[in-house]
MMTF fields as JSON, N, C-alpha, C and O atoms, coordinates in Angstrom:
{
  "mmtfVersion": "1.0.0",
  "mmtfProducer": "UNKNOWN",
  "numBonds": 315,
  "numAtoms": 316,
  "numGroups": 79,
  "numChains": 1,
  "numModels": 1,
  "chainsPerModel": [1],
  "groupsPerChain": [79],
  "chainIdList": ["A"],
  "bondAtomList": [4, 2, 8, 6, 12, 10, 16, 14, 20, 18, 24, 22, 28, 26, 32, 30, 36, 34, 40, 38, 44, 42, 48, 46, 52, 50, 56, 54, 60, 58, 64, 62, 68, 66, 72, 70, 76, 74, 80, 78, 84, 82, 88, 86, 92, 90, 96, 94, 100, 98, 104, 102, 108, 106, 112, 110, 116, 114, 120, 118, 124, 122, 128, 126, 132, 130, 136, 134, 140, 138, 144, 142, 148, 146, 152, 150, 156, 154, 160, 158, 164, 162, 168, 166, 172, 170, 176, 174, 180, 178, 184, 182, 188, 186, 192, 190, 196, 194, 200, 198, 204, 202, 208, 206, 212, 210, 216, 214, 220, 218, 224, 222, 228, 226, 232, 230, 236, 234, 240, 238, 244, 242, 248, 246, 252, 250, 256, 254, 260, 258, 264, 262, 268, 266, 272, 270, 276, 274, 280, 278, 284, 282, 288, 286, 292, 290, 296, 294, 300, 298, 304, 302, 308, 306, 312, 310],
  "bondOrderList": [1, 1, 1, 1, 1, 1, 1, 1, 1, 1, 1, 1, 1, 1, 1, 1, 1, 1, 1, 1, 1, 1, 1, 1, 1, 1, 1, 1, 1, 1, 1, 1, 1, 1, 1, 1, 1, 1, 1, 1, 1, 1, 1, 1, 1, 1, 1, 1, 1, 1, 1, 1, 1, 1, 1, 1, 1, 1, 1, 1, 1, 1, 1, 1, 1, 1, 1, 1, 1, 1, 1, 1, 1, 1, 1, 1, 1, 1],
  "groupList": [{"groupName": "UNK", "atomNameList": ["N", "CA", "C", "O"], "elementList": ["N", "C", "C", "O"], "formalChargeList": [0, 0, 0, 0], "bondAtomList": [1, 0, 2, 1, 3, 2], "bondOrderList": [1, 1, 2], "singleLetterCode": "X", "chemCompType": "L-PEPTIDE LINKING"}],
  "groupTypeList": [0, 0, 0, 0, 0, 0, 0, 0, 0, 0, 0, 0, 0, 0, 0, 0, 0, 0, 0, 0, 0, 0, 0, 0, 0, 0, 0, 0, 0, 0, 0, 0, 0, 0, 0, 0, 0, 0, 0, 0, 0, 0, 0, 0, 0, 0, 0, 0, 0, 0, 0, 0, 0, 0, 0, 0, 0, 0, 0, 0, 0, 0, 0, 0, 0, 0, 0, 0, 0, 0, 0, 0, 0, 0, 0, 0, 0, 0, 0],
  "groupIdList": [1, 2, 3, 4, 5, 6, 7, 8, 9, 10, 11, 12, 13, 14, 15, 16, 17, 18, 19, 20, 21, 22, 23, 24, 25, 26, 27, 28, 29, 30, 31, 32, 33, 34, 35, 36, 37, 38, 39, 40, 41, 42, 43, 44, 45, 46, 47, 48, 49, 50, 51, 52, 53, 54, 55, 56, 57, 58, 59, 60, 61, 62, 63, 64, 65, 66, 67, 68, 69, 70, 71, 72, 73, 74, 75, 76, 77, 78, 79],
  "secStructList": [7, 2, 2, 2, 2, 2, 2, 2, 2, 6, 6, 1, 1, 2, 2, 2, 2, 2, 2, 2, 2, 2, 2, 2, 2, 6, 6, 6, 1, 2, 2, 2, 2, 2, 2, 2, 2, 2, 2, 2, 2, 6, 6, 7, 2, 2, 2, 2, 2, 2, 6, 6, 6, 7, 7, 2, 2, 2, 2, 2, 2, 2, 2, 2, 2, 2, 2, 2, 2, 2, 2, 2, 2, 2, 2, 2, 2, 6, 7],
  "xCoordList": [0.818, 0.0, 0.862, 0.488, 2.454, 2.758, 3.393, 3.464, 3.694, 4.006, 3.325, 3.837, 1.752, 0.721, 0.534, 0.341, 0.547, 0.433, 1.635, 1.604, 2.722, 3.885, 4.184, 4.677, 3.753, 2.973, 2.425, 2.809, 0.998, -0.138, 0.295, -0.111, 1.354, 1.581, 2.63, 2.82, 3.232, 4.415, 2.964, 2.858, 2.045, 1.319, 0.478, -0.345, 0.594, 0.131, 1.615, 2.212, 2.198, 3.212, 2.943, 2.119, 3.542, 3.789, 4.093, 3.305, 5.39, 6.173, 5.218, 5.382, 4.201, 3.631, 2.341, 1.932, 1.569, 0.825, 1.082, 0.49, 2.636, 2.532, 2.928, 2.604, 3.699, 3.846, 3.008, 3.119, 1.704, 0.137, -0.44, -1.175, -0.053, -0.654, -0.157, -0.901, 1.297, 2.121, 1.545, 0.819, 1.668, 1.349, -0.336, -0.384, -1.021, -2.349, -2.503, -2.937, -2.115, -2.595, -1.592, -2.037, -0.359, 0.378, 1.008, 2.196, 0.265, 1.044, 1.745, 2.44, 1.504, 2.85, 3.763, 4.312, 3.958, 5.689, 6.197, 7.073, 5.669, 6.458, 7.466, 8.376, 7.693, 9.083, 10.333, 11.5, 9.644, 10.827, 11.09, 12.157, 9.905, 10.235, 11.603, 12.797, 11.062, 11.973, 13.329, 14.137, 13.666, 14.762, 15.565, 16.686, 14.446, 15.322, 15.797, 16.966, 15.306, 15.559, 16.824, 17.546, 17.244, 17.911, 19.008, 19.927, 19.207, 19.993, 20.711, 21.941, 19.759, 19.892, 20.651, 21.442, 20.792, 20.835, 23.073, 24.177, 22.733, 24.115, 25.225, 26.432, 24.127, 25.333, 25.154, 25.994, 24.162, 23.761, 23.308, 24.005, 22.532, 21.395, 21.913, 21.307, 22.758, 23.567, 24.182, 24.093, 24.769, 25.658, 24.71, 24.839, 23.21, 22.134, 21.511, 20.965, 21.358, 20.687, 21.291, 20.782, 22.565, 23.48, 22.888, 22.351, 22.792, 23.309, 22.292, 22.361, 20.771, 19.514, 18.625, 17.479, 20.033, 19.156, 18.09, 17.259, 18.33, 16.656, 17.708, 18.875, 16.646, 17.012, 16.848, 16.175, 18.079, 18.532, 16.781, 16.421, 15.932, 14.805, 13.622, 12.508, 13.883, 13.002, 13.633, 12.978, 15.014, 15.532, 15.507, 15.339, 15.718, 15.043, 13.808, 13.524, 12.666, 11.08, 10.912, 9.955, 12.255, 12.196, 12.543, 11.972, 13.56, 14.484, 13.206, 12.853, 12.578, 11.59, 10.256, 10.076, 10.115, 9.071, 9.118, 8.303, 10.64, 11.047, 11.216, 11.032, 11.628, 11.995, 10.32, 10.157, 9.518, 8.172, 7.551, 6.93, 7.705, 6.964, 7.396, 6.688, 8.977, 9.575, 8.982, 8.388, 9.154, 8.284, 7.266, 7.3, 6.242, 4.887, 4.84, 4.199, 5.843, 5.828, 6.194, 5.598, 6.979, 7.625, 6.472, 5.749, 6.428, 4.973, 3.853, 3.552, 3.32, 1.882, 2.353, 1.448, 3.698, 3.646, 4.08, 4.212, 4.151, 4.244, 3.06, 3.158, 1.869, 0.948, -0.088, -1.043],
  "yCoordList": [-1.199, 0.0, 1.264, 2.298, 1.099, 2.464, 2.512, 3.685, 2.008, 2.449, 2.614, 3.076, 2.446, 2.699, 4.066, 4.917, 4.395, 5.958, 6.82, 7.983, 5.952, 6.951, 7.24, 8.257, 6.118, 6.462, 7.746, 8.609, 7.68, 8.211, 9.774, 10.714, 9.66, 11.417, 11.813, 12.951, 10.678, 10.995, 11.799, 12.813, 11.547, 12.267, 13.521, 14.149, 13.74, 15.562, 16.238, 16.892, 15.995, 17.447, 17.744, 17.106, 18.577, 19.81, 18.766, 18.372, 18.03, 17.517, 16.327, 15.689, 15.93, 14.227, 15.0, 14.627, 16.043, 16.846, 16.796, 16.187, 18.018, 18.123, 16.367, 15.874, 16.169, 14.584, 13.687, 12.825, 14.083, 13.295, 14.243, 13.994, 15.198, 16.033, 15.905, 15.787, 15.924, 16.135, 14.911, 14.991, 13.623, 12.372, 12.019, 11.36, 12.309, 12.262, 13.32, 12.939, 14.477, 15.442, 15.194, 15.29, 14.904, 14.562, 13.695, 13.887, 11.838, 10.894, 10.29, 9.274, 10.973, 10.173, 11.456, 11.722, 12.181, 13.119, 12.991, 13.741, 11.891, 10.798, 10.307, 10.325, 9.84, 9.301, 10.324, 10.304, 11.374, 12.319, 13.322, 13.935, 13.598, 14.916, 13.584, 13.804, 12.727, 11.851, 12.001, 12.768, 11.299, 11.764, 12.805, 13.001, 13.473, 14.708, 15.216, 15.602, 15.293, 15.559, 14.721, 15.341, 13.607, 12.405, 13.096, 13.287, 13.707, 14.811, 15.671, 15.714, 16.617, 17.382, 17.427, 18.366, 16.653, 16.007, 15.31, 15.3, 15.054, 14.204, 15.771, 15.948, 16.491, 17.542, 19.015, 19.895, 19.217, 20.286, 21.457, 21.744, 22.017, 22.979, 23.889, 23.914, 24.478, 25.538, 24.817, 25.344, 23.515, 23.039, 22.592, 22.721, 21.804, 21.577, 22.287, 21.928, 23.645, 24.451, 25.018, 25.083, 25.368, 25.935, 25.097, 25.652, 23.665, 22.649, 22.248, 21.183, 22.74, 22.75, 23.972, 24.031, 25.27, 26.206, 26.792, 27.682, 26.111, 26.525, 27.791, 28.159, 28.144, 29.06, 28.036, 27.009, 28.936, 28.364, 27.719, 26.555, 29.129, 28.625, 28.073, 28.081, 27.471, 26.782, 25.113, 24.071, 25.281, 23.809, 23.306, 22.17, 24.497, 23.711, 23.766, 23.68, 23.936, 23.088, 22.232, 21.5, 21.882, 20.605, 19.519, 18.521, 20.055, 19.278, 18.966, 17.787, 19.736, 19.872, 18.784, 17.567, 19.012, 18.348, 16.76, 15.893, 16.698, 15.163, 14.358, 13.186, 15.501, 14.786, 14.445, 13.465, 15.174, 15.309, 14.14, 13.401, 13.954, 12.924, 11.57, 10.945, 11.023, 10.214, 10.175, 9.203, 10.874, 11.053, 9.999, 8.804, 10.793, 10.366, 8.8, 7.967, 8.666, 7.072, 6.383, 5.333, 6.749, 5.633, 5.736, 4.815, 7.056, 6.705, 5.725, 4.568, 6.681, 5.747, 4.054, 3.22, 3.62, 2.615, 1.409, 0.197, 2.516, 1.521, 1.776, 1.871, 1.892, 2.036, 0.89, 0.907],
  "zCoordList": [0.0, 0.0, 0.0, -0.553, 0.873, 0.531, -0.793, -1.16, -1.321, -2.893, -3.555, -4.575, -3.659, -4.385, -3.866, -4.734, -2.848, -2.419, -2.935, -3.336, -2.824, -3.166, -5.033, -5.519, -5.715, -6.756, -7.062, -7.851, -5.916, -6.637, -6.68, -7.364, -5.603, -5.42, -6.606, -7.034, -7.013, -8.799, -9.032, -8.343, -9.743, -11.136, -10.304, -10.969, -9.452, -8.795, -9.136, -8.281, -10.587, -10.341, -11.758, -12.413, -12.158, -13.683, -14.347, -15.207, -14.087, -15.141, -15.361, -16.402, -14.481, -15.496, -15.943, -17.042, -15.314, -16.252, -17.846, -18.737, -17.872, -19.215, -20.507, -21.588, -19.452, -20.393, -20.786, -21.657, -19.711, -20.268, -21.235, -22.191, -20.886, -22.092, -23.385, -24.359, -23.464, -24.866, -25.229, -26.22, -24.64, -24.845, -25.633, -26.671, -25.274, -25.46, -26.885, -27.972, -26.622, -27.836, -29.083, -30.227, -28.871, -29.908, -30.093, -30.351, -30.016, -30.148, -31.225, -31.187, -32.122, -33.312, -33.314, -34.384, -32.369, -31.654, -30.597, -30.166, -29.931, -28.569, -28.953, -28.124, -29.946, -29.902, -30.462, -30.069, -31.668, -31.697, -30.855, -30.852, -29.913, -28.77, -27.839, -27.64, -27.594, -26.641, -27.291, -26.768, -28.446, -29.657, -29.233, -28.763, -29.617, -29.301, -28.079, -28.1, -27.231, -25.957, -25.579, -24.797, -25.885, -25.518, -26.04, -25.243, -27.685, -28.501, -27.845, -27.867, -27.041, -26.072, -25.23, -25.324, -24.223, -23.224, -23.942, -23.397, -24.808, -24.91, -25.707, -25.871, -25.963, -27.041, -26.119, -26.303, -25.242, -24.462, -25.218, -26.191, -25.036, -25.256, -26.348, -27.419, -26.201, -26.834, -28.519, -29.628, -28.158, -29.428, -30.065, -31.282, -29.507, -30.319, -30.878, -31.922, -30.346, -30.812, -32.347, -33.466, -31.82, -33.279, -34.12, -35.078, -34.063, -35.422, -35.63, -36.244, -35.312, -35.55, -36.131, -36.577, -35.859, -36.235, -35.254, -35.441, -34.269, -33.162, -32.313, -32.449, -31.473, -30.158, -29.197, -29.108, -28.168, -26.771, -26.213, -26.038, -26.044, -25.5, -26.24, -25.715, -27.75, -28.019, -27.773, -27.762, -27.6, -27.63, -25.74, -25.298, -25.007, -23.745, -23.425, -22.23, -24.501, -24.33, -24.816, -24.565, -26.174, -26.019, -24.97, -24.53, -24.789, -23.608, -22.584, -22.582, -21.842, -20.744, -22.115, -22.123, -22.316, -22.91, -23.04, -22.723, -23.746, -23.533, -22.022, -21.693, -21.321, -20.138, -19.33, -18.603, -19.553, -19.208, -19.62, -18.857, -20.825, -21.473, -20.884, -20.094, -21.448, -20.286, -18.573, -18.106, -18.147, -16.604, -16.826, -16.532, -17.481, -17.612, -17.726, -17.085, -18.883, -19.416, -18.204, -17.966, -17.483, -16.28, -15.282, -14.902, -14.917, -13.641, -14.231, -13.939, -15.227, -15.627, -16.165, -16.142, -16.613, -16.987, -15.281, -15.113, -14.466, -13.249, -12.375, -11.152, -13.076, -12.234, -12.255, -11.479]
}
């Protein structure tokens, strides 16, 4: 029982909000927001951004978006 509680309190935050959201409203871009973010994450915000052409702050909503979505997938898939 306490891990079902300690669970239930993962999905009361922002980050599994928006990852059920990105998830639900745009599911065939789950796997490239993840992609990318993963991109992100290995080359950092700035060198991705150059070599994408994006801005600093459109490439960390990706970053936040991927990591969000991920979230989501691990809580809800251990529920």
């Amino acid at each position: 029982m306490a891990d079902r509680d300690f669970l239930d309190t993962l999905t009361d935050t922002s980050l599994y909000s928006i990852g059920a959201y990105f998830t639900d409203a745009h599911p065939d871009l789950v796997d490239d927001v993840i992609r990318q973010s993963e991109e992100i994450e290995r080359d950092g915000l700035t060198t991705w951004a150059e070599t994408q052409h994006s801005t600093v702050e459109q490439t960390y909503q990706t970053l936040m978006t991927g990591l969000a979505v991920r979230y989501y997938n691990a809580v809800a898939g251990s529920a």
